[in-house]
């Protein structure tokens, strides 16, 4: 790590102009949350493996900013050469740079790895001391990363209509209507899941995310896909041509954006004739009249923006984000089916884990709580670790129809590790399961018909009264949010409090948001909506047919962590009245797995909460039984026995 910092500082000193600081973001050229191995530059320079963070290197300091999900993890992973900056507690990175770097300092960044919004915010902060943001022509980290992984060359896959539910033609028609409404000549699409969704394609360029490294440009008569052509088979090429999509090399996007800005892009394809006749969208008069180029300021990189005339850019959220978030009926049915199979895998895992914990460790098991575990292992040669357990869970999922892989690295965590919100166990350092400690697993899968994400927290020994009280408070918040009814126009910021109130009663809380959207065989974290205390959760109202998670938690550093998570679909509430003619919405749970009875302090539940638990558990039995064998069904029946008031 010291050699890396030294090499970077040498490049910074020799850069023209010399750089006083270098920013190394987590993001790739598409501002992705999860990136390919080749794009993990921030991880390479800092050693911090979390998905969110930003590194800043000056000539004397190395600092890393990350959010509350990763404070404990970053503390463990950063060497003493690095200073951890806690987002929400320490000064923001732009404020720190403006205050601590010298007057007229030059701050370098790869413009492909930073969004328009972020770059503009930094430039504004730098103005008071005449500091300047310098766009480096090469990524300096790439220059010193000797064993940088090669680019992923994985095939583009067609996502068939039976799973996507809408044709490319329909999606392009809607997008072009948006362009006409905003008087925009074209749009630059940079977000990987938006490109995949628009063109009904999938891939495997990023672990856990079925996306392709690609850009798109759409105008009134052109639809372009920028991708490494080695990934495009003749079948896929024909599919693109049939849908009026021109395939271009990935690197051509920069020069084509410049041509789009100068209204010369159509001329590039003039020999092929325009596609306006094919699509029925747009006319030459419209194209000439409209000057604006649409770019999403939160996802379009600064490098592409620099090729545009700033006065003629429509900086507006991509219309595809909302279109993708509101699932069509085929996607909704696919998600429900995927969650049933996934729930069966989770129940099979819990049944297996219960048996193993009793056999290997002499644990009292999933159901009994009157005795602690035997301190002596029944077997000295066999042990369960966080990794071997999570591998078994993956195996149960892999046996299910349409399985294509995990949707994120499984969080399999025992005791103190469960307090690390986004804990990632490694085979060489992970903990052994302990029947006297809480075990939390947060996991999900990619199926061709849907993406899943579920968290359950269990104890195979005798939980303490404090652990039970905390688990019950989390469960009460989970139920309160899931049972909410709310008017159209309500955003996720307004609902976040519902999941926290039972914890606040005891002076407890958690440092992450309460819910995120989830993709249809796409990214496990999907915007633009959120249920969160963060300001961006106010930007988009929750709408019918969106998906969202419900996942409150509580984490006690060095001791344990608790989280419960289901995926919900937003639906019409069918309320008796309709005040203000707004229409009212509610949630439908589509995740199926039991909550552990012995971790619940029933004295803290009200009758309505017990009724909800009994109803949910009854549905679990009915829905999952066809997917389980006799022993698993008997276990689930016991795990979901009605609670009597």
Coordinates of C-alpha atoms in Angstrom, one line a residue:
X1 CA 0.0 0.0 0.0
X2 CA 2.8 2.4 0.9
X3 CA 4.5 1.7 -2.5
X4 CA 1.1 2.4 -4.3
X5 CA 0.7 5.8 -2.5
X6 CA 4.4 6.7 -3.2
X7 CA 4.0 5.8 -6.9
X8 CA 0.8 7.9 -7.2
X9 CA 2.4 10.9 -5.5
X10 CA 5.2 10.7 -7.9
X11 CA 2.8 10.8 -10.8
X12 CA 0.9 13.6 -9.2
X13 CA 4.1 15.7 -8.9
X14 CA 5.1 15.1 -12.5
X15 CA 1.6 15.8 -13.9
X16 CA 0.9 18.9 -15.9
X17 CA -0.2 20.9 -13.9
X18 CA 1.3 19.3 -10.7
X19 CA -1.6 17.9 -8.6
X20 CA -2.0 18.8 -4.9
X21 CA -4.6 16.0 -4.5
X22 CA -6.0 13.1 -6.4
X23 CA -9.5 11.8 -6.0
X24 CA -10.1 8.1 -6.5
X25 CA -13.9 7.4 -6.5
X26 CA -15.5 3.9 -6.2
X27 CA -17.4 4.3 -9.4
X28 CA -16.6 3.1 -12.9
X29 CA -17.4 5.0 -16.2
X30 CA -21.1 4.4 -15.6
X31 CA -21.2 5.5 -11.9
X32 CA -22.1 2.0 -10.9
X33 CA -22.5 0.9 -7.3
X34 CA -21.0 -2.5 -8.0
X35 CA -18.1 -2.5 -10.4
X36 CA -16.0 -5.1 -12.2
X37 CA -12.7 -6.3 -10.8
X38 CA -10.8 -4.1 -13.2
X39 CA -12.6 -1.0 -11.9
X40 CA -12.0 -1.5 -8.2
X41 CA -9.4 1.3 -8.2
X42 CA -10.4 2.7 -4.8
X43 CA -10.2 -0.7 -3.2
X44 CA -6.7 -1.2 -4.8
X45 CA -5.3 2.0 -3.4
X46 CA -6.9 1.9 0.0
X47 CA -7.5 -1.8 0.9
X48 CA -11.1 -1.0 1.8
X49 CA -13.4 -3.5 0.1
X50 CA -16.8 -1.9 0.8
X51 CA -19.0 -0.9 -2.2
X52 CA -19.3 2.8 -1.2
X53 CA -16.5 5.2 -0.5
X54 CA -14.1 7.8 -1.9
X55 CA -10.3 8.0 -1.5
X56 CA -8.4 11.3 -1.5
X57 CA -4.6 11.3 -1.7
X58 CA -2.6 14.4 -1.0
X59 CA 1.2 14.7 -0.8
X60 CA 1.0 14.1 2.9
X61 CA -2.3 12.5 3.7
X62 CA -4.5 9.6 2.5
X63 CA -8.2 9.8 3.5
X64 CA -11.2 7.6 2.9
X65 CA -14.8 8.7 3.1
X66 CA -17.6 6.1 3.6
X67 CA -21.1 5.9 5.1
X68 CA -22.5 4.4 8.3
X69 CA -22.9 0.9 6.7
X70 CA -19.1 0.6 6.6
X71 CA -17.6 2.4 9.6
X72 CA -16.7 -0.8 11.4
X73 CA -15.5 -2.5 8.2
X74 CA -13.3 0.4 7.2
X75 CA -11.8 0.6 10.7
X76 CA -10.7 -3.0 10.3
X77 CA -9.4 -2.8 6.7
X78 CA -7.6 0.5 6.5
X79 CA -3.9 0.6 7.3
X80 CA -2.5 3.3 9.6
X81 CA -1.5 5.3 6.6
X82 CA -5.2 6.1 6.0
X83 CA -7.6 8.4 7.9
X84 CA -11.3 7.3 8.0
X85 CA -13.7 10.1 7.3
X86 CA -17.3 9.2 8.5
X87 CA -19.9 10.6 6.2
X88 CA -22.5 12.5 8.3
X89 CA -20.0 13.0 11.1
X90 CA -16.9 14.5 9.5
X91 CA -16.7 17.3 6.9
X92 CA -17.8 16.3 3.4
X93 CA -15.0 15.6 0.9
X94 CA -15.6 18.8 -1.1
X95 CA -15.7 20.9 2.1
X96 CA -12.5 19.2 3.4
X97 CA -10.7 19.9 0.1
X98 CA -11.8 23.5 -0.1
X99 CA -10.7 24.1 3.6
X100 CA -7.5 22.1 3.8
X101 CA -5.9 22.3 0.4
X102 CA -3.9 25.4 -0.5
X103 CA -5.1 28.4 -2.5
X104 CA -5.1 27.6 -6.3
X105 CA -4.6 23.9 -5.6
X106 CA -5.0 21.5 -8.5
X107 CA -7.2 18.5 -7.7
X108 CA -7.1 15.7 -10.2
X109 CA -9.8 13.2 -11.1
X110 CA -10.5 10.8 -14.0
X111 CA -13.5 12.6 -15.5
X112 CA -15.0 9.2 -16.6
X113 CA -15.3 8.2 -13.0
X114 CA -17.2 11.2 -11.6
X115 CA -20.7 12.4 -12.4
X116 CA -21.7 15.8 -13.7
X117 CA -23.4 16.7 -10.4
X118 CA -20.4 15.7 -8.3
X119 CA -17.9 17.5 -10.4
X120 CA -20.0 20.7 -10.5
X121 CA -20.5 20.6 -6.7
X122 CA -16.7 20.3 -6.2
X123 CA -16.0 23.1 -8.6
X124 CA -18.4 25.3 -6.7
X125 CA -16.7 24.5 -3.4
X126 CA -13.2 25.1 -4.9
X127 CA -14.1 28.6 -6.3
X128 CA -13.7 30.4 -3.0
X129 CA -9.9 29.7 -3.0
X130 CA -9.4 29.6 -6.7
X131 CA -8.8 25.9 -6.6
X132 CA -9.4 23.9 -9.8
X133 CA -10.6 20.5 -10.7
X134 CA -8.2 18.9 -13.2
X135 CA -9.4 16.2 -15.6
X136 CA -6.6 13.8 -16.0
X137 CA -6.2 12.3 -19.5
X138 CA -5.3 8.9 -18.0
X139 CA -6.4 7.3 -14.8
X140 CA -3.4 7.6 -12.6
X141 CA -4.3 4.5 -10.6
X142 CA -4.3 2.4 -13.8
X143 CA -0.7 3.7 -14.4
X144 CA 0.5 2.2 -11.1
X145 CA -1.7 -0.9 -10.9
X146 CA 0.7 -3.5 -12.3
X147 CA -1.7 -6.5 -12.0
X148 CA -4.9 -4.8 -12.9
X149 CA -7.4 -7.4 -14.1
X150 CA -8.2 -7.3 -17.9
X151 CA -11.5 -6.0 -19.2
X152 CA -14.4 -8.5 -19.0
X153 CA -15.3 -10.0 -22.4
X154 CA -18.6 -11.8 -21.7
X155 CA -21.4 -12.3 -24.3
X156 CA -24.4 -10.0 -24.6
X157 CA -27.5 -12.1 -23.9
X158 CA -31.0 -11.4 -25.2
X159 CA -33.6 -11.1 -22.4
X160 CA -36.7 -12.6 -24.0
X161 CA -40.1 -10.9 -24.1
X162 CA -41.6 -13.7 -21.9
X163 CA -39.6 -12.3 -19.0
X164 CA -39.1 -8.6 -20.0
X165 CA -42.8 -8.1 -20.6
X166 CA -42.3 -5.1 -23.0
X167 CA -40.7 -4.9 -26.4
X168 CA -37.8 -2.6 -27.3
X169 CA -40.1 -0.8 -29.8
X170 CA -42.6 0.1 -27.0
X171 CA -39.8 1.3 -24.7
X172 CA -38.2 3.4 -27.4
X173 CA -41.5 4.9 -28.4
X174 CA -42.1 6.0 -24.8
X175 CA -38.6 7.4 -24.5
X176 CA -38.9 9.4 -27.7
X177 CA -42.2 10.8 -26.4
X178 CA -40.3 12.0 -23.4
X179 CA -37.7 13.6 -25.7
X180 CA -40.3 15.4 -27.7
X181 CA -42.1 16.6 -24.5
X182 CA -38.8 18.1 -23.3
X183 CA -37.8 19.4 -26.7
X184 CA -34.6 17.3 -26.6
X185 CA -32.9 16.1 -29.7
X186 CA -31.3 13.1 -28.0
X187 CA -30.4 11.4 -24.8
X188 CA -27.2 9.9 -23.5
X189 CA -27.8 6.8 -21.4
X190 CA -24.9 5.8 -19.2
X191 CA -26.3 3.6 -16.4
X192 CA -25.7 0.0 -17.1
X193 CA -29.1 -1.3 -15.9
X194 CA -30.9 1.3 -17.9
X195 CA -29.1 0.3 -21.1
X196 CA -29.9 -3.4 -20.4
X197 CA -33.5 -2.6 -19.6
X198 CA -34.1 -0.4 -22.7
X199 CA -32.6 -2.9 -25.2
X200 CA -33.8 -6.1 -23.4
X201 CA -30.3 -7.5 -23.0
X202 CA -28.4 -8.9 -20.1
X203 CA -24.8 -9.9 -19.4
X204 CA -22.2 -10.8 -16.8
X205 CA -19.6 -8.0 -17.0
X206 CA -20.1 -7.1 -13.3
X207 CA -20.3 -9.8 -10.6
X208 CA -23.8 -10.2 -9.2
X209 CA -25.3 -7.7 -11.7
X210 CA -26.5 -9.1 -15.0
X211 CA -25.4 -6.1 -17.0
X212 CA -23.1 -5.3 -20.0
X213 CA -20.5 -2.5 -20.0
X214 CA -22.3 -0.3 -22.6
X215 CA -23.6 3.2 -23.3
X216 CA -26.6 4.2 -25.5
X217 CA -27.6 7.2 -27.4
X218 CA -31.2 7.6 -28.5
X219 CA -32.6 10.4 -30.8
X220 CA -35.8 10.7 -32.7
X221 CA -34.6 8.4 -35.4
X222 CA -31.5 6.7 -34.1
X223 CA -30.9 4.1 -31.4
X224 CA -27.2 3.3 -30.7
X225 CA -25.5 0.8 -28.5
X226 CA -21.9 1.2 -27.6
X227 CA -20.3 -2.1 -26.6
X228 CA -17.1 -4.1 -27.2
X229 CA -18.2 -5.9 -30.4
X230 CA -16.4 -9.0 -29.3
X231 CA -19.3 -9.5 -26.9
X232 CA -21.9 -9.4 -29.7
X233 CA -22.8 -12.7 -31.4
X234 CA -24.3 -12.8 -34.9
X235 CA -27.6 -13.7 -33.3
X236 CA -27.5 -10.7 -31.0
X237 CA -26.4 -8.4 -33.9
X238 CA -29.4 -9.6 -36.0
X239 CA -31.6 -9.0 -33.0
X240 CA -30.3 -5.4 -32.7
X241 CA -30.8 -4.8 -36.4
X242 CA -34.3 -6.1 -36.3
X243 CA -35.1 -3.6 -33.6
X244 CA -33.5 -0.7 -35.4
X245 CA -30.4 -0.5 -33.1
X246 CA -27.0 0.3 -34.5
X247 CA -24.1 -1.4 -32.6
X248 CA -21.0 0.8 -32.2
X249 CA -17.7 0.2 -30.5
X250 CA -17.6 1.1 -26.8
X251 CA -14.9 3.7 -27.2
X252 CA -16.8 5.5 -30.0
X253 CA -19.3 7.0 -27.5
X254 CA -17.1 10.0 -26.8
X255 CA -16.7 11.2 -30.4
X256 CA -20.4 10.4 -31.1
X257 CA -21.5 12.6 -28.2
X258 CA -19.5 15.4 -29.7
X259 CA -21.3 14.8 -33.1
X260 CA -24.6 14.7 -31.3
X261 CA -23.9 18.1 -29.7
X262 CA -23.0 19.6 -33.1
X263 CA -26.1 17.9 -34.8
X264 CA -23.9 15.8 -37.1
X265 CA -24.6 12.4 -35.7
X266 CA -27.4 11.7 -38.2
X267 CA -24.9 12.3 -41.1
X268 CA -22.7 9.5 -39.8
X269 CA -25.5 7.1 -40.6
X270 CA -26.9 8.8 -43.7
X271 CA -25.7 6.1 -46.0
X272 CA -28.0 3.7 -44.3
X273 CA -31.0 6.0 -44.5
X274 CA -32.9 7.2 -41.4
X275 CA -34.8 4.9 -39.2
X276 CA -37.6 7.4 -38.7
X277 CA -39.6 5.6 -41.4
X278 CA -39.3 2.3 -39.5
X279 CA -40.1 3.6 -36.1
X280 CA -42.7 6.2 -37.0
X281 CA -41.0 8.6 -34.5
X282 CA -39.8 12.0 -35.2
X283 CA -39.3 14.1 -38.3
X284 CA -36.4 16.0 -39.8
X285 CA -38.1 19.3 -38.8
X286 CA -38.3 18.2 -35.2
X287 CA -34.7 17.2 -35.0
X288 CA -33.5 20.5 -36.4
X289 CA -35.7 22.5 -34.1
X290 CA -34.7 20.7 -30.9
X291 CA -31.3 21.7 -29.5
X292 CA -31.2 20.1 -26.0
X293 CA -29.2 17.0 -25.2
X294 CA -30.6 15.1 -22.2
X295 CA -28.0 13.8 -19.7
X296 CA -28.7 12.6 -16.2
X297 CA -26.5 14.7 -13.9
X298 CA -26.2 11.9 -11.3
X299 CA -25.1 9.2 -13.6
X300 CA -23.6 10.7 -16.8
X301 CA -19.9 11.1 -16.4
X302 CA -18.1 14.4 -16.6
X303 CA -16.0 13.3 -19.5
X304 CA -19.0 13.0 -21.8
X305 CA -20.6 16.2 -20.5
X306 CA -17.4 18.0 -21.4
X307 CA -18.1 17.2 -25.1
X308 CA -21.4 19.0 -24.9
X309 CA -22.4 22.7 -25.1
X310 CA -23.3 23.3 -21.4
X311 CA -26.0 25.8 -22.4
X312 CA -27.8 23.1 -24.5
X313 CA -27.8 20.3 -22.0
X314 CA -31.0 19.2 -20.2
X315 CA -29.7 18.1 -16.8
X316 CA -32.7 16.0 -15.7
X317 CA -33.0 12.5 -14.1
X318 CA -33.2 9.9 -16.8
X319 CA -36.8 9.0 -17.7
X320 CA -35.7 5.4 -17.9
X321 CA -35.1 5.1 -14.1
X322 CA -38.7 5.6 -13.3
X323 CA -40.0 3.6 -16.2
X324 CA -37.8 0.7 -15.1
X325 CA -38.8 1.0 -11.5
X326 CA -42.5 0.7 -12.3
X327 CA -42.8 -3.0 -13.1
X328 CA -45.1 -4.3 -15.8
X329 CA -47.4 -7.2 -15.0
X330 CA -45.1 -9.8 -16.5
X331 CA -42.2 -8.5 -14.4
X332 CA -44.3 -8.5 -11.3
X333 CA -45.5 -12.1 -11.8
X334 CA -41.9 -13.1 -12.5
X335 CA -40.7 -11.5 -9.3
X336 CA -43.4 -13.2 -7.2
X337 CA -42.4 -16.6 -8.7
X338 CA -38.7 -16.0 -8.1
X339 CA -39.4 -15.1 -4.5
X340 CA -41.4 -18.3 -3.9
X341 CA -38.5 -20.5 -5.2
X342 CA -36.0 -18.3 -3.2
X343 CA -38.1 -18.6 -0.1
X344 CA -38.1 -22.4 -0.4
X345 CA -34.2 -22.3 -0.7
X346 CA -34.1 -20.2 2.5
X347 CA -36.3 -22.6 4.4
X348 CA -34.2 -25.6 3.2
X349 CA -31.2 -23.7 4.5
X350 CA -32.7 -23.0 7.9
X351 CA -33.8 -26.6 8.2
X352 CA -30.3 -27.8 7.3
X353 CA -28.6 -25.3 9.5
X354 CA -30.8 -26.1 12.5
X355 CA -29.9 -29.8 12.2
X356 CA -26.2 -29.0 11.7
X357 CA -26.0 -26.7 14.7
X358 CA -27.6 -29.4 16.9
X359 CA -25.4 -32.2 15.5
X360 CA -22.1 -30.5 15.5
X361 CA -22.4 -28.1 18.4
X362 CA -25.0 -29.6 20.7
X363 CA -27.2 -26.5 20.2
X364 CA -30.7 -26.4 21.6
X365 CA -31.7 -25.5 18.0
X366 CA -34.1 -23.2 16.2
X367 CA -37.1 -23.9 18.5
X368 CA -35.9 -24.6 22.0
X369 CA -34.7 -21.6 24.1
X370 CA -34.8 -23.0 27.7
X371 CA -31.1 -24.2 27.6
X372 CA -27.9 -22.9 26.3
X373 CA -25.7 -24.8 23.9
X374 CA -23.3 -27.5 24.9
X375 CA -19.8 -25.9 25.2
X376 CA -18.2 -29.0 23.8
X377 CA -18.5 -29.8 20.1
X378 CA -20.0 -33.2 19.3
X379 CA -17.5 -33.3 16.4
X380 CA -13.9 -32.0 16.6
X381 CA -13.3 -32.6 12.9
X382 CA -16.4 -30.9 11.4
X383 CA -17.1 -27.2 11.8
X384 CA -19.4 -24.6 10.3
X385 CA -18.0 -21.2 9.3
X386 CA -19.7 -18.1 7.9
X387 CA -18.4 -19.1 4.5
X388 CA -19.2 -22.8 4.5
X389 CA -22.7 -22.0 5.7
X390 CA -23.3 -19.3 3.0
X391 CA -22.0 -21.7 0.3
X392 CA -24.6 -24.2 1.4
X393 CA -27.3 -21.5 1.0
X394 CA -26.0 -20.8 -2.5
X395 CA -26.3 -24.5 -3.3
X396 CA -30.0 -24.6 -2.3
X397 CA -30.6 -21.6 -4.5
X398 CA -28.6 -23.0 -7.4
X399 CA -30.9 -26.0 -7.5
X400 CA -33.9 -23.8 -8.4
X401 CA -35.3 -23.1 -11.8
X402 CA -33.9 -20.0 -13.7
X403 CA -31.1 -19.5 -11.2
X404 CA -28.3 -17.4 -12.7
X405 CA -26.2 -16.5 -9.6
X406 CA -26.2 -14.4 -6.5
X407 CA -27.5 -10.8 -6.5
X408 CA -24.8 -9.6 -4.1
X409 CA -22.1 -11.2 -1.9
X410 CA -23.9 -13.1 0.9
X411 CA -23.7 -11.4 4.3
X412 CA -23.2 -14.4 6.6
X413 CA -22.3 -13.1 10.0
X414 CA -22.2 -14.4 13.6
X415 CA -21.9 -12.4 16.8
X416 CA -19.8 -9.2 16.5
X417 CA -19.5 -9.7 12.7
X418 CA -23.3 -9.2 12.4
X419 CA -22.8 -5.7 13.8
X420 CA -20.8 -4.9 10.6
X421 CA -23.7 -3.9 8.4
X422 CA -22.2 -4.9 5.1
X423 CA -19.9 -7.6 6.4
X424 CA -18.3 -9.8 3.7
X425 CA -16.9 -13.0 5.1
X426 CA -13.7 -14.5 3.7
X427 CA -12.7 -18.1 3.9
X428 CA -9.3 -17.4 5.5
X429 CA -10.5 -15.0 8.2
X430 CA -14.2 -15.7 8.8
X431 CA -15.7 -16.8 12.1
X432 CA -17.0 -20.2 13.1
X433 CA -20.7 -20.4 13.8
X434 CA -21.4 -20.1 17.5
X435 CA -24.7 -21.5 18.9
X436 CA -24.6 -18.9 21.8
X437 CA -24.5 -15.9 19.4
X438 CA -26.9 -14.4 17.0
X439 CA -26.5 -15.3 13.3
X440 CA -27.6 -12.8 10.6
X441 CA -27.7 -13.7 6.9
X442 CA -28.6 -11.2 4.2
X443 CA -28.6 -12.8 0.8
X444 CA -30.3 -12.9 -2.6
X445 CA -30.2 -14.4 -6.1
X446 CA -30.5 -13.5 -9.7
X447 CA -33.2 -15.6 -11.5
X448 CA -34.2 -15.0 -15.1
X449 CA -37.6 -13.9 -13.9
X450 CA -36.6 -11.8 -11.0
X451 CA -34.1 -10.6 -8.4
X452 CA -34.3 -11.4 -4.7
X453 CA -33.0 -10.0 -1.4
X454 CA -33.9 -11.3 2.0
X455 CA -32.5 -11.0 5.5
X456 CA -33.2 -13.2 8.5
X457 CA -31.7 -13.2 12.0
X458 CA -31.7 -16.4 14.1
X459 CA -30.2 -17.8 17.3
X460 CA -29.6 -21.5 17.9
X461 CA -29.0 -21.3 21.6
X462 CA -30.5 -19.2 24.4
X463 CA -30.9 -15.6 23.4
X464 CA -30.7 -12.9 26.1
X465 CA -33.6 -10.8 27.1
X466 CA -31.8 -7.8 25.6
X467 CA -31.3 -9.6 22.3
X468 CA -35.0 -10.6 22.3
X469 CA -36.1 -7.0 23.1
X470 CA -34.0 -5.6 20.2
X471 CA -35.2 -8.3 17.8
X472 CA -38.8 -7.6 18.7
X473 CA -38.3 -3.8 18.2
X474 CA -36.9 -4.4 14.8
X475 CA -39.7 -6.8 14.0
X476 CA -42.3 -4.2 15.1
X477 CA -40.8 -1.6 12.8
X478 CA -40.7 -4.1 10.0
X479 CA -44.4 -4.9 10.4
X480 CA -45.4 -1.2 10.9
X481 CA -43.8 -0.2 7.6
X482 CA -45.1 -3.3 5.7
X483 CA -48.7 -2.5 6.9
X484 CA -48.6 1.2 6.0
X485 CA -51.3 2.8 3.9
X486 CA -50.4 6.1 2.4
X487 CA -51.7 8.6 -0.3
X488 CA -50.3 8.8 -3.8
X489 CA -47.5 11.4 -3.8
X490 CA -45.9 10.1 -0.6
X491 CA -42.2 9.7 -0.8
X492 CA -39.9 7.2 1.0
X493 CA -38.5 9.9 3.3
X494 CA -42.0 10.3 4.9
X495 CA -42.4 6.5 5.6
X496 CA -38.9 5.8 7.0
X497 CA -39.9 6.9 10.5
X498 CA -42.4 4.0 10.7
X499 CA -39.7 1.4 10.9
X500 CA -37.7 3.4 13.5
X501 CA -40.3 4.4 16.1
X502 CA -40.2 1.1 18.0
X503 CA -36.4 1.4 18.2
X504 CA -36.5 5.0 19.1
X505 CA -38.7 4.1 22.1
X506 CA -35.6 2.5 23.6
X507 CA -33.1 5.1 22.3
X508 CA -31.9 2.7 19.5
X509 CA -31.5 3.3 15.8
X510 CA -29.6 2.2 12.7
X511 CA -27.3 4.0 10.3
X512 CA -28.7 2.7 6.9
X513 CA -31.8 3.4 4.9
X514 CA -34.9 1.3 5.4
X515 CA -35.7 0.3 1.8
X516 CA -34.5 0.3 -1.8
X517 CA -36.0 -0.7 -5.1
X518 CA -35.1 -4.1 -6.6
X519 CA -34.6 -5.0 -10.3
X520 CA -36.3 -7.5 -12.6
X521 CA -33.3 -9.7 -13.2
X522 CA -31.2 -6.6 -12.8
X523 CA -29.4 -4.8 -10.0
X524 CA -30.4 -5.7 -6.5
X525 CA -30.3 -1.9 -5.6
X526 CA -32.5 0.0 -8.0
X527 CA -33.6 3.6 -7.9
X528 CA -34.9 6.2 -8.2
X529 CA -37.0 5.7 -5.1
X530 CA -35.9 4.9 -1.6
X531 CA -37.3 4.5 1.9
X532 CA -34.7 6.4 3.9
X533 CA -33.9 9.4 6.2
X534 CA -31.6 10.6 3.4
X535 CA -32.7 13.7 1.5
X536 CA -32.7 12.0 -1.9
X537 CA -35.6 9.8 -0.7
X538 CA -37.8 12.9 -1.0
X539 CA -37.1 13.2 -4.8
X540 CA -39.5 10.5 -6.1
X541 CA -42.9 9.5 -4.8
X542 CA -43.6 5.8 -4.2
X543 CA -45.9 4.5 -7.0
X544 CA -48.1 1.5 -7.7
X545 CA -46.1 -1.5 -9.2
X546 CA -42.8 -0.3 -7.7
X547 CA -40.8 -2.8 -5.7
X548 CA -39.1 -1.9 -2.4
X549 CA -37.4 -3.6 0.5
X550 CA -38.5 -3.3 4.1
X551 CA -35.3 -3.8 6.2
X552 CA -34.9 -2.1 9.6
X553 CA -32.1 -3.3 11.9
X554 CA -30.2 -2.7 15.0
X555 CA -26.4 -3.2 15.5
X556 CA -24.5 -3.3 18.8
X557 CA -20.8 -2.9 18.0
X558 CA -18.7 -5.8 19.2
X559 CA -21.7 -7.8 20.2
X560 CA -24.5 -8.6 17.6
X561 CA -26.5 -7.3 14.7
X562 CA -30.2 -7.8 13.8
X563 CA -31.9 -7.1 10.5
X564 CA -35.1 -8.3 9.0
X565 CA -35.8 -7.8 5.3
X566 CA -38.6 -8.6 2.9
X567 CA -39.3 -7.4 -0.7
X568 CA -42.6 -5.6 -1.1
X569 CA -44.7 -4.6 -4.1
X570 CA -46.6 -1.3 -3.9
X571 CA -50.2 -1.7 -4.8
X572 CA -53.6 0.1 -4.6
X573 CA -54.8 0.0 -1.0
X574 CA -58.5 -0.3 -1.8
X575 CA -59.4 2.0 1.1
X576 CA -63.0 2.6 2.1
X577 CA -62.6 6.3 1.5
X578 CA -60.5 8.4 -0.9
X579 CA -59.9 11.8 0.8
X580 CA -58.8 14.4 -1.7
X581 CA -59.2 12.0 -4.6
X582 CA -55.5 11.1 -4.2
X583 CA -55.8 7.3 -4.3
X584 CA -54.2 5.4 -1.5
X585 CA -51.4 2.8 -1.7
X586 CA -50.2 -0.1 0.4
X587 CA -47.6 -2.9 0.3
X588 CA -47.8 -6.6 -0.6
X589 CA -45.1 -8.9 0.8
X590 CA -43.6 -11.3 -1.8
X591 CA -40.7 -12.7 0.4
X592 CA -41.5 -15.9 2.2
X593 CA -39.5 -17.2 5.2
X594 CA -40.4 -17.5 8.9
X595 CA -39.4 -15.1 11.7
X596 CA -37.9 -17.0 14.6
X597 CA -40.4 -17.3 17.4
X598 CA -37.9 -17.7 20.2
X599 CA -36.3 -14.4 19.4
X600 CA -39.6 -12.6 19.8
X601 CA -40.7 -11.1 23.2
X602 CA -44.4 -11.7 22.7
X603 CA -45.2 -9.4 25.6
X604 CA -44.0 -6.5 23.5
X605 CA -46.4 -7.3 20.6
X606 CA -49.9 -5.9 20.2
X607 CA -52.7 -8.1 19.0
X608 CA -52.6 -6.6 15.5
X609 CA -49.0 -7.5 15.2
X610 CA -49.6 -11.1 16.3
X611 CA -52.5 -11.4 13.8
X612 CA -50.2 -10.2 11.1
X613 CA -47.4 -12.7 12.0
X614 CA -49.9 -15.6 12.1
X615 CA -51.4 -14.6 8.7
X616 CA -47.9 -14.2 7.2
X617 CA -46.7 -17.6 8.6
X618 CA -49.8 -19.3 7.3
X619 CA -49.1 -18.0 3.8
X620 CA -45.5 -19.2 4.1
X621 CA -46.7 -22.7 4.8
X622 CA -49.2 -22.8 2.0
X623 CA -47.0 -21.1 -0.6
X624 CA -43.7 -23.0 0.1
X625 CA -45.0 -26.5 0.9
X626 CA -45.0 -27.7 -2.8
X627 CA -41.3 -26.9 -3.0
X628 CA -40.2 -28.8 0.2
X629 CA -39.8 -32.5 1.1
X630 CA -41.6 -34.1 4.0
X631 CA -39.0 -33.3 6.6
X632 CA -38.6 -29.7 5.5
X633 CA -42.4 -29.2 5.4
X634 CA -42.7 -30.6 8.9
X635 CA -40.0 -28.2 10.1
X636 CA -41.7 -25.2 8.4
X637 CA -45.0 -26.2 9.9
X638 CA -43.4 -26.1 13.4
X639 CA -41.6 -22.8 12.6
X640 CA -44.9 -21.1 11.6
X641 CA -47.2 -22.5 14.3
X642 CA -49.8 -19.8 15.2
X643 CA -49.0 -17.6 18.2
X644 CA -51.9 -17.6 20.6
X645 CA -52.7 -14.3 22.3

